[in-house]
Coordinates of C-alpha atoms and ligand atoms in Angstrom, one line a residue:
X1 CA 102.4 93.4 74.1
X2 CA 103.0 97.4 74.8
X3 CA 100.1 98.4 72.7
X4 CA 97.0 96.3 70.8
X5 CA 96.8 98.9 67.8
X6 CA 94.8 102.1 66.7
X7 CA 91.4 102.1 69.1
X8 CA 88.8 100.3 68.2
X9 CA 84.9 102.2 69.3
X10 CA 82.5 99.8 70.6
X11 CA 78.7 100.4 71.1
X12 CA 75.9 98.6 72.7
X13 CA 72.4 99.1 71.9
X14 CA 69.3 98.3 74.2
X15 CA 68.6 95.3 73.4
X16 CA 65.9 92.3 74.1
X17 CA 65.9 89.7 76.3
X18 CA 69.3 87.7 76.2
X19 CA 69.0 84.4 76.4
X20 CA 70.7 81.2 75.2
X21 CA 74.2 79.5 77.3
X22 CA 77.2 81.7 77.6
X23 CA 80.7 79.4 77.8
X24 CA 83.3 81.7 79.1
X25 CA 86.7 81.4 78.9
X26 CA 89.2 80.3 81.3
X27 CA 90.0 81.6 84.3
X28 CA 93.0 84.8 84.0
X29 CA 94.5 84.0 87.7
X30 CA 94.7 80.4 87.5
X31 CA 95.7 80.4 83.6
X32 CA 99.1 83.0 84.5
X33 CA 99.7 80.4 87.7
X34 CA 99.4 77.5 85.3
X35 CA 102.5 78.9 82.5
X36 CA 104.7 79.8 85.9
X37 CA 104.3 77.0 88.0
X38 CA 104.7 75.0 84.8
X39 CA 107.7 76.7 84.1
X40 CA 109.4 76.2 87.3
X41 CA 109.0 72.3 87.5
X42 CA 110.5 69.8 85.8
X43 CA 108.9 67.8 83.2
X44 CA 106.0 68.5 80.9
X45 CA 102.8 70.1 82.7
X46 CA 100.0 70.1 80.4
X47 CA 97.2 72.3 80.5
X48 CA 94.1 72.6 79.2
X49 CA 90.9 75.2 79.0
X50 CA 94.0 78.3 79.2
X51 CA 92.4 81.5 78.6
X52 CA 94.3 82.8 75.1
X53 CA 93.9 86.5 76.4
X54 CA 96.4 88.8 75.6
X55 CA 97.7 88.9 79.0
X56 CA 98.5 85.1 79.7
X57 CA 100.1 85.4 75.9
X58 CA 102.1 87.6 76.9
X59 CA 103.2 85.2 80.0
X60 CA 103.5 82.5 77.6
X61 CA 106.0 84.4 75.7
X62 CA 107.9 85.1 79.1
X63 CA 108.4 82.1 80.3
X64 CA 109.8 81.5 77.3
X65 CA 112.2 84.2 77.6
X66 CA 113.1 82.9 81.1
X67 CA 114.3 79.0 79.3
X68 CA 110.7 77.3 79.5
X69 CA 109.3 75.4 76.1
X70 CA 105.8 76.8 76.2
X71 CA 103.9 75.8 72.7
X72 CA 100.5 75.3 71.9
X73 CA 98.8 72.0 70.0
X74 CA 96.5 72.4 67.2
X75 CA 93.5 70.7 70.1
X76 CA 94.5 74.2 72.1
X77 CA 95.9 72.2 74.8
X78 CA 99.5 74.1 76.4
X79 CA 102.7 72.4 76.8
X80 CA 105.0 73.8 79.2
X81 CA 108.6 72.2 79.8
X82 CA 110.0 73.5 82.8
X83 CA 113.3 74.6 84.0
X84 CA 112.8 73.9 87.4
X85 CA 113.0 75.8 90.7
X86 CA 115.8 78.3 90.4
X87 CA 116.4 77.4 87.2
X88 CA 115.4 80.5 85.2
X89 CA 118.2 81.9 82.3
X90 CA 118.4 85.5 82.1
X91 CA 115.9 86.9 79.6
X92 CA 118.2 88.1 76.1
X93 CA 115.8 91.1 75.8
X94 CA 112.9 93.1 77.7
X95 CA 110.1 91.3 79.4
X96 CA 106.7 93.0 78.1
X97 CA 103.8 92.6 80.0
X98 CA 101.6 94.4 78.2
X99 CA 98.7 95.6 80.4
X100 CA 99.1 92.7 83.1
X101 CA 99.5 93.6 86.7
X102 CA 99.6 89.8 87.2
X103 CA 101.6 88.8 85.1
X104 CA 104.3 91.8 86.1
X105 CA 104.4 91.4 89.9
X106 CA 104.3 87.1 89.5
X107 CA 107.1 86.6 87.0
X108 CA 109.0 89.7 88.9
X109 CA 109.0 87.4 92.5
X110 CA 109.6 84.2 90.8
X111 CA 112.9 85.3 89.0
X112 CA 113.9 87.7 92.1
X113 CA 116.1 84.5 93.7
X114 CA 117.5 83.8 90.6
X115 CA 120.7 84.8 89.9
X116 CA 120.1 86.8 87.0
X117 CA 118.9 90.2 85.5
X118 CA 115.9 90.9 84.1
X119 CA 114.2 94.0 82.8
X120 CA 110.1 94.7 82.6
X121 CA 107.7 97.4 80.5
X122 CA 104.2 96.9 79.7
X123 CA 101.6 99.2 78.4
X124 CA 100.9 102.6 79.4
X125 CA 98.7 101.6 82.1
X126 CA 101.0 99.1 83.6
X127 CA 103.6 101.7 83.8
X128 CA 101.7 103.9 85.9
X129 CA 100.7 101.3 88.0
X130 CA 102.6 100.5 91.6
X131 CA 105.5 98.4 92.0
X132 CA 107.3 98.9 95.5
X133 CA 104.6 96.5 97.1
X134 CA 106.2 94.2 95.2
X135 CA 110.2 95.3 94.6
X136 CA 110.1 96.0 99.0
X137 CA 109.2 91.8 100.2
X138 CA 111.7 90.9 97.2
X139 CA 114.3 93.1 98.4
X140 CA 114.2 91.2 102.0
X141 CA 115.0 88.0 99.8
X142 CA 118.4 90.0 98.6
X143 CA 117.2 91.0 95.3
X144 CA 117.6 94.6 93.8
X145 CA 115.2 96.7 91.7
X146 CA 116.0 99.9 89.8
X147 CA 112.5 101.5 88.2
X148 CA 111.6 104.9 87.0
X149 CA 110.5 107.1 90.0
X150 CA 107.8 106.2 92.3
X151 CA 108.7 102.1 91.4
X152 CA 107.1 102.4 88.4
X153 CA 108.1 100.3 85.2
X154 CA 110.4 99.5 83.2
X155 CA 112.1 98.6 86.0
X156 CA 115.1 96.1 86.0
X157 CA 115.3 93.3 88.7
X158 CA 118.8 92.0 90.2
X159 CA 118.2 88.5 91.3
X160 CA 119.3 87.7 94.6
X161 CA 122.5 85.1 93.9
X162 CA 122.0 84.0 97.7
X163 CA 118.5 84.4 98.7
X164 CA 117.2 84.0 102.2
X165 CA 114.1 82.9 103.8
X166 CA 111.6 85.9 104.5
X167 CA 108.6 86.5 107.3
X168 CA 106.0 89.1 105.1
X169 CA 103.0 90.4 106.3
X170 CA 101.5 91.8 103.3
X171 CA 100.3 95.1 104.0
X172 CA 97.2 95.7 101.5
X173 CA 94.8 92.8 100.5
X174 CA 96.8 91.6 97.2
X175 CA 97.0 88.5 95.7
X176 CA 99.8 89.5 93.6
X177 CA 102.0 90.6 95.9
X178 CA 101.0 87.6 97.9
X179 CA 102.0 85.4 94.9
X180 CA 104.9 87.5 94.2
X181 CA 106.4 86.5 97.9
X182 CA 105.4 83.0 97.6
X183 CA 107.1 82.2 94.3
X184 CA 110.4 84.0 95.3
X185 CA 110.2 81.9 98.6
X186 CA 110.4 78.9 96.0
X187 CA 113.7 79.3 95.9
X188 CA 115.2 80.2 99.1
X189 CA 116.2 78.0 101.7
X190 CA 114.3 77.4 104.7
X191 CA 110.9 78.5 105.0
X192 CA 109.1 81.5 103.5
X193 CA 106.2 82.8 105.9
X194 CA 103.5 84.7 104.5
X195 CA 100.7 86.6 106.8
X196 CA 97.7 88.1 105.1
X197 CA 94.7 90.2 107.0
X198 CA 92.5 89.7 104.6
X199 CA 92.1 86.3 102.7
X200 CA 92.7 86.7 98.9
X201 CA 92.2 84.8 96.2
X202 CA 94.4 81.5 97.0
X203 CA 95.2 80.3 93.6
X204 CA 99.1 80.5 94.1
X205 CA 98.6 78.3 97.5
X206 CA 96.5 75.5 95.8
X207 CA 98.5 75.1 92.6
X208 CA 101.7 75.2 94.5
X209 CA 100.0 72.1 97.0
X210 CA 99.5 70.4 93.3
X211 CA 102.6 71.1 92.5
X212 CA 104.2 68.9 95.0
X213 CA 105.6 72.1 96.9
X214 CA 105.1 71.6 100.9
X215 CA 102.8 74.5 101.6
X216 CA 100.7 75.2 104.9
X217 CA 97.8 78.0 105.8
X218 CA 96.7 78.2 108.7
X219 CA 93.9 80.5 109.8
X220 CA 95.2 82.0 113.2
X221 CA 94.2 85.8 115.5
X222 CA 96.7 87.8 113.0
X223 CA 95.1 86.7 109.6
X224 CA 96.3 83.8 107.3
X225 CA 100.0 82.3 107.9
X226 CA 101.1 80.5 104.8
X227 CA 103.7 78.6 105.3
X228 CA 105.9 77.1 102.3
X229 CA 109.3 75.5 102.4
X230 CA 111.7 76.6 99.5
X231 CA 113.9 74.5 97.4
X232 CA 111.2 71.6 96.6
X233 CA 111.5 69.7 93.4
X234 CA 107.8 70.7 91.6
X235 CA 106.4 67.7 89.5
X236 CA 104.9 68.6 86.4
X237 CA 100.9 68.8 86.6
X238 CA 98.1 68.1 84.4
X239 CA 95.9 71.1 84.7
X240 CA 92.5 72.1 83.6
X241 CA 91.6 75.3 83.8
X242 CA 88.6 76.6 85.3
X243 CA 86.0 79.1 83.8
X244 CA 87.1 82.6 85.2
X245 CA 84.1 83.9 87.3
X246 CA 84.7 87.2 87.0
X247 CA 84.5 87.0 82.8
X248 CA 81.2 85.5 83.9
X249 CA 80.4 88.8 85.9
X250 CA 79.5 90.2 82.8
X251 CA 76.6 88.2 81.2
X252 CA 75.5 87.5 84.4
X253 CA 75.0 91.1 85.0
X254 CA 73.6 91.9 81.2
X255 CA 71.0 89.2 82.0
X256 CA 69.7 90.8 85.2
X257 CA 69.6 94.3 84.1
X258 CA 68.0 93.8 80.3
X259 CA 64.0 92.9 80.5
X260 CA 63.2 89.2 79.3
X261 CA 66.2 87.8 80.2
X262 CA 67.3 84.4 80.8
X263 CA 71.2 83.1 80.5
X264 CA 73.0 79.9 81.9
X265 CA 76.2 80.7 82.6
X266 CA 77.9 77.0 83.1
X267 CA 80.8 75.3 85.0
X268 CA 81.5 78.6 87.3
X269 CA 84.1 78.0 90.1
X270 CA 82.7 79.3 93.2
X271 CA 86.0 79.6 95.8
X272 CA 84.9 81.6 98.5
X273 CA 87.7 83.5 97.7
X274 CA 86.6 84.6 94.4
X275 CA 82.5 84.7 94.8
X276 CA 81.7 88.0 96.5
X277 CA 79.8 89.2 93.8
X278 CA 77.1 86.8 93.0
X279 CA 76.4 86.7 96.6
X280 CA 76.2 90.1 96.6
X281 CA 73.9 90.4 93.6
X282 CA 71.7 88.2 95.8
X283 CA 71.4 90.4 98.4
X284 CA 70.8 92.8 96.1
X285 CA 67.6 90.7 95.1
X286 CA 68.7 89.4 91.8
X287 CA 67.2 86.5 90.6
X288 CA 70.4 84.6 90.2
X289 CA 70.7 80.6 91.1
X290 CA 73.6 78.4 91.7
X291 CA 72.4 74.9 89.9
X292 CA 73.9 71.8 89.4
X293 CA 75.9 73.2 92.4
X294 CA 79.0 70.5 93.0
X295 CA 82.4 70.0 93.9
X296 CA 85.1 69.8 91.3
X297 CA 89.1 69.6 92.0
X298 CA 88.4 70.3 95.6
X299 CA 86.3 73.7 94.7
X300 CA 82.4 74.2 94.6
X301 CA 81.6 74.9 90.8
X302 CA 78.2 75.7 89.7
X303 CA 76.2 76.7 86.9
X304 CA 75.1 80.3 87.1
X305 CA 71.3 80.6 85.8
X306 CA 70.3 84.7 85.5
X307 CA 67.3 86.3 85.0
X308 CA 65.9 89.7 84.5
X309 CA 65.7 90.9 88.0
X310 CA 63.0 94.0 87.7
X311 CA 63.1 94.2 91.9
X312 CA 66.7 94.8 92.6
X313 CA 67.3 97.2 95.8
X314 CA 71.1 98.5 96.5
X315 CA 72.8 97.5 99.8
X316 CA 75.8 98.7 101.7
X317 CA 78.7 96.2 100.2
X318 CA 80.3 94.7 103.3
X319 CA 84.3 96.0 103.0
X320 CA 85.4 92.4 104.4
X321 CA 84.1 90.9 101.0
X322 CA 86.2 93.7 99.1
X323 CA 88.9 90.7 98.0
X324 CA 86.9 88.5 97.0
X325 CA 85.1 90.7 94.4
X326 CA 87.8 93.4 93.8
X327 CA 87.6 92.8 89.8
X328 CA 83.3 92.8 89.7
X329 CA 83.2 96.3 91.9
X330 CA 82.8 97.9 87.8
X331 CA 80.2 96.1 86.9
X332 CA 78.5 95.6 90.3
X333 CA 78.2 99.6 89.9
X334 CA 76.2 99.0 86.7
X335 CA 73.9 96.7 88.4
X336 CA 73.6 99.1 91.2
X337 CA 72.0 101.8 88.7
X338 CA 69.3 99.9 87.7
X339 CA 68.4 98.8 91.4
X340 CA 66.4 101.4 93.8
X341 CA 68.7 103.1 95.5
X342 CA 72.0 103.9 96.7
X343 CA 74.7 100.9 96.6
X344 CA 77.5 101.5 99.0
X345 CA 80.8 100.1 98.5
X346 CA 83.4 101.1 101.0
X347 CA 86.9 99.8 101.8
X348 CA 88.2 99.8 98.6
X349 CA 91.1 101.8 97.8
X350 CA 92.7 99.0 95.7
X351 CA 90.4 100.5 92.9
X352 CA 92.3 103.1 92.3
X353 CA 95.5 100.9 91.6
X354 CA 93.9 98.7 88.9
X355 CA 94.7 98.8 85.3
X356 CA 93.3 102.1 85.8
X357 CA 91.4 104.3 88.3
X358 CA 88.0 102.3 88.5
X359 CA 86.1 104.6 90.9
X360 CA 86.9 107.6 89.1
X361 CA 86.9 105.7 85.7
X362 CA 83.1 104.4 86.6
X363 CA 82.1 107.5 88.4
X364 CA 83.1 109.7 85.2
X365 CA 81.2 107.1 83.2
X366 CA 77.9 106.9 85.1
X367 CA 77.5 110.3 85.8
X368 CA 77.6 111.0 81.7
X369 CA 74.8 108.3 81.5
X370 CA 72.8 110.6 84.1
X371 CA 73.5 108.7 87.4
X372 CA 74.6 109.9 90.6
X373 CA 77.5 109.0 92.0
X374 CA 79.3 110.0 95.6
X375 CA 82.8 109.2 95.7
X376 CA 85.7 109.4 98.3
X377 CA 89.6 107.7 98.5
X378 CA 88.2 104.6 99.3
X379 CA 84.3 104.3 98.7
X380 CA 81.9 104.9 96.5
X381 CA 78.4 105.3 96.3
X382 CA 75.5 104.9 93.7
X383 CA 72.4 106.1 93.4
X384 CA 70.3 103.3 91.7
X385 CA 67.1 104.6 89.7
X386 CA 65.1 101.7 89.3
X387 CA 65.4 100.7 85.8
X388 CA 65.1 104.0 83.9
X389 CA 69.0 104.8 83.4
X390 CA 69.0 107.2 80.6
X391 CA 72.4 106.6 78.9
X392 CA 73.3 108.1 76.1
X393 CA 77.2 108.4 76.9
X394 CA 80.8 107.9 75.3
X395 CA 83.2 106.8 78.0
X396 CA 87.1 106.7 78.0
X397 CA 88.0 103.2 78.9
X398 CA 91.4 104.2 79.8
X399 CA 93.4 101.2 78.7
X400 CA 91.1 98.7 81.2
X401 CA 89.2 95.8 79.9
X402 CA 86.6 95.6 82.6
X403 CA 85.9 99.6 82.2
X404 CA 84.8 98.7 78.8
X405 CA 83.2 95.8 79.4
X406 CA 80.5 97.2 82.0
X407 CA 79.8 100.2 79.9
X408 CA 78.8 98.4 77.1
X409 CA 76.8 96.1 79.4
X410 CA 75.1 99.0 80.4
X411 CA 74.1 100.1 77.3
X412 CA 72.2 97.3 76.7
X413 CA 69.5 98.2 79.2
X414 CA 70.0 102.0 79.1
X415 CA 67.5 103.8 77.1
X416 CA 69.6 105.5 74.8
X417 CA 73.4 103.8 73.7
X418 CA 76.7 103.7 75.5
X419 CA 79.6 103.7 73.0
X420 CA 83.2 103.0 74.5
X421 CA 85.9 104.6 73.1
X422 CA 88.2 101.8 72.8
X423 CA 87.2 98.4 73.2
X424 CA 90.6 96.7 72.4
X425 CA 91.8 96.0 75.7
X426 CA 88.6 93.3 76.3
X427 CA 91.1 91.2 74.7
X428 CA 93.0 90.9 77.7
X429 CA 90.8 88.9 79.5
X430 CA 87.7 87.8 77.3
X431 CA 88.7 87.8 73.8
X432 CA 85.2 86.6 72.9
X433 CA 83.1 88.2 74.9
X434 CA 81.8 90.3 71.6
X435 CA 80.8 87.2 69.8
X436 CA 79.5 85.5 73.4
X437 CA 77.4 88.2 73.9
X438 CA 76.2 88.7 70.2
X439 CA 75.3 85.1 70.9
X440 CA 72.9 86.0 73.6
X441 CA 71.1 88.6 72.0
X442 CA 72.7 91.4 72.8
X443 CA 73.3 94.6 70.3
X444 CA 77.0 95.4 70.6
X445 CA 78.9 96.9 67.2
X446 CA 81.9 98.1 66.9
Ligands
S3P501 C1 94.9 88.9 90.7 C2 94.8 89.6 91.9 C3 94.0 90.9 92.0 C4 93.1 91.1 90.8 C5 93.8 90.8 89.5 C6 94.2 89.3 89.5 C7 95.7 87.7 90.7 O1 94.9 91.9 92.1 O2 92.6 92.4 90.8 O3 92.9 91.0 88.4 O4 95.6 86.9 89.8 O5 96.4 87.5 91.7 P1 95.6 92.4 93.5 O6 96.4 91.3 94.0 O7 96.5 93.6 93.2 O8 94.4 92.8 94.4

């Protein structure tokens, strides 16, 4: 969907202590993955706990589009009837995906070796957002894309009608373009090889294993090699999805950072590739514990049990654990003004490319709430101040759920409120996170 409607103003008051059991939805990487993967094999995948944000609805409604039968049952569990590997029709109309960055660059590799046209648009921020890292691995499988300047959307794909095997090492730590490569390799001949520096999130690799797809990693000297060999036959999957841990970022974060706080945060999956940020918070001193800690579907899951952390000191972020926290670095930045001070987060120039500027988005945010901030291409720095973070602020959340979300986590423990100026796009990712956290305590309106 290009637009959710007229803004909607949201603002959080301080609040008391937040406590009670926050369920988050399901998990936005795996819940796209699910809908594709789904879509590409044959037979009925089922799939269960899908987060019903905007973004995977607007997946949903392109897979459709593409020949899948994607419907939902009354009980909430998705039914997806594939076409198979290769199989995709070419889309009647345009493929709008909304604000999703995901959604885009996946669907855009796994229709690249089919032999069909399709066109994409999504919001204004996904139109400003960067392409070419995907459109340049696609075009060494044969396919074409023609976008507005600077590979921007709308952008219209040509298929490749005889694809080819491709060798890609993925120049900047991305998932997506990771994903992209992988699912366009799905239908090539031969084997697709895949090198990354930095291990991202792995969802892609693991769900295409489930899928019955022959697919190797190996850790080597020059980063991860993923191997996969194209043309399989994917079996349909029952999946459940997994609570998304970066969703739980946020009342994790409100429960360290508001006095008297005390929040279990259930059934979190804790891939390595996905984690940085509780571990981080850890560092930082929070009093944050992984109980009932366990292994579910091959990943550690645990739940997350926060309280009000009063002691918190910042630390230098180590860059390696950039991928594995990329989405948290928003509300990490909150957390980091209520510690003592500065938190340093370097090596993350991916920031800027997110649904929109996020160091420049935060830094605009925090210094109106009366913290310092230091900023440069790819760092960051904040000045904690202990506790006392005066607030007081409206921020633009420029079209990006997780902008919106951290401010108006902020405001919960700031002394005076933080109002967002448009708190629509939360529905992205975390469609209840106002109720969720009205459930907890908190003092959000709007
Ligand atoms: C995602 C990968 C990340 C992340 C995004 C979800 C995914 O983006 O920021 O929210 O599901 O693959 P990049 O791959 O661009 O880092």
């Amino acid at each position: 969907m290009s637009s959710h409607g007229p803004a909607c103003p949201m603002t959080a008051h301080r609040s008391d202590g937040l406590r009670g059991v926050a369920d988050v939805p399901g998990d936005k990487s795996i819940s796209h993955r699910a809908l594709i993967l789904g879509a590409l094999s044959v037979g009925e995948t089922v799939v269960t706990g899908l987060l019903e944000g905007q973004d995977v609805l607007d997946t949903a409604t392109a897979m459709r589009a593409f020949g899948a039968d994607v419907t939902r049952g009354e009980d909430g569990v998705w039914r997806v009837h594939g076409v198979g590997v290769g199989g995709f029709a070419e889309p009647g109309g345009v493929i709008d995906c909304g604000n999703s960055g995901t959604g885009v660059r996946l669907i855009m590799g796994a229709m690249a070796t089919c032999p069909i046209v399709a066109t994409f648009t999504g919001d204004a921020s996904l139109n400003k957002r960067p392409m070419a890292r995907v459109t340049d691995p696609l075009a060494l499988f044969g396919a074409r894309a023609v976008g507005r300047s600077g590979g921007r959307l709308p952008m219209t794909i040509v298929g490749a009608v005889e694809p080819v095997p491709v060798r890609y090492e993925v120049p900047v730590p991305s998932a997506q373009v990771k994903s992209a490569v992988l699912l366009a390799g799905l239908n090539a001949p031969g084997e697709t090889v895949v090198i990354e520096h930095e291990a991202t999130r792995d969802h892609t690799e693991r769900m295409l294993a489930g899928f019955g797809a022959r697919i190797v990693t190996e850790e080597t000297p020059e980063g991860r090699v993923i191997t996969l060999t194209g043309q399989p036959e994917l079996r349909p999957e029952r999946i459940e999805v997994p609570r998304d841990p970066s969703s739980a970022a946020f009342p994790v974060c409100a429960a360290l950072i508001v006095p008297g706080s005390d929040v279990l945060v259930p059934n979190i999956g804790l891939n390595p590739t996905r984690a940085g940020l509780f571990y981080t918070l850890q560092e930082m001193g929070a009093d944050l514990v992984f109980e009932n800690l366990r292994e579910e579907g091959g990943e550690p899951v645990a739940d997350l049990r926060a309280r009000y952390s009063p002691d918190m000191t910042g630390i230098a972020v180590p860059p390696g654990r950039a991928a594995s926290m990329i989405d948290e670095y928003p509300v990490l930045s909150v957390v980091a003004a209520f510690a003592q001070g500065p938190t340093e987060m370097r090596g993350v120039k991916e920031l800027r490319v997110k649904e929109s500027d996020r160091i420049a988005a935060m830094a605009d945010g925090l210094r109106a709430a009366g913290v310092t901030v230091e900023d440069g291409p790819d760092w960051w720095i904040v000045h904690g101040l202990g506790g006392d973070v005066p607030g007081g602020a409206t921020v633009a959340t420029r079209l990006d759920h997780r902008i919106a979300m951290s401010f108006l986590v902020m405001g919960l423990a700031s002394a005076r409120p933080m109002t967002v100026d448009d708190g629509g796009p939360i529905a992205t990712s975390f469609p209840v996170f106002g109720p969720l956290m009205a459930g907890l305590g908190a003092r959000i309106d709007g």
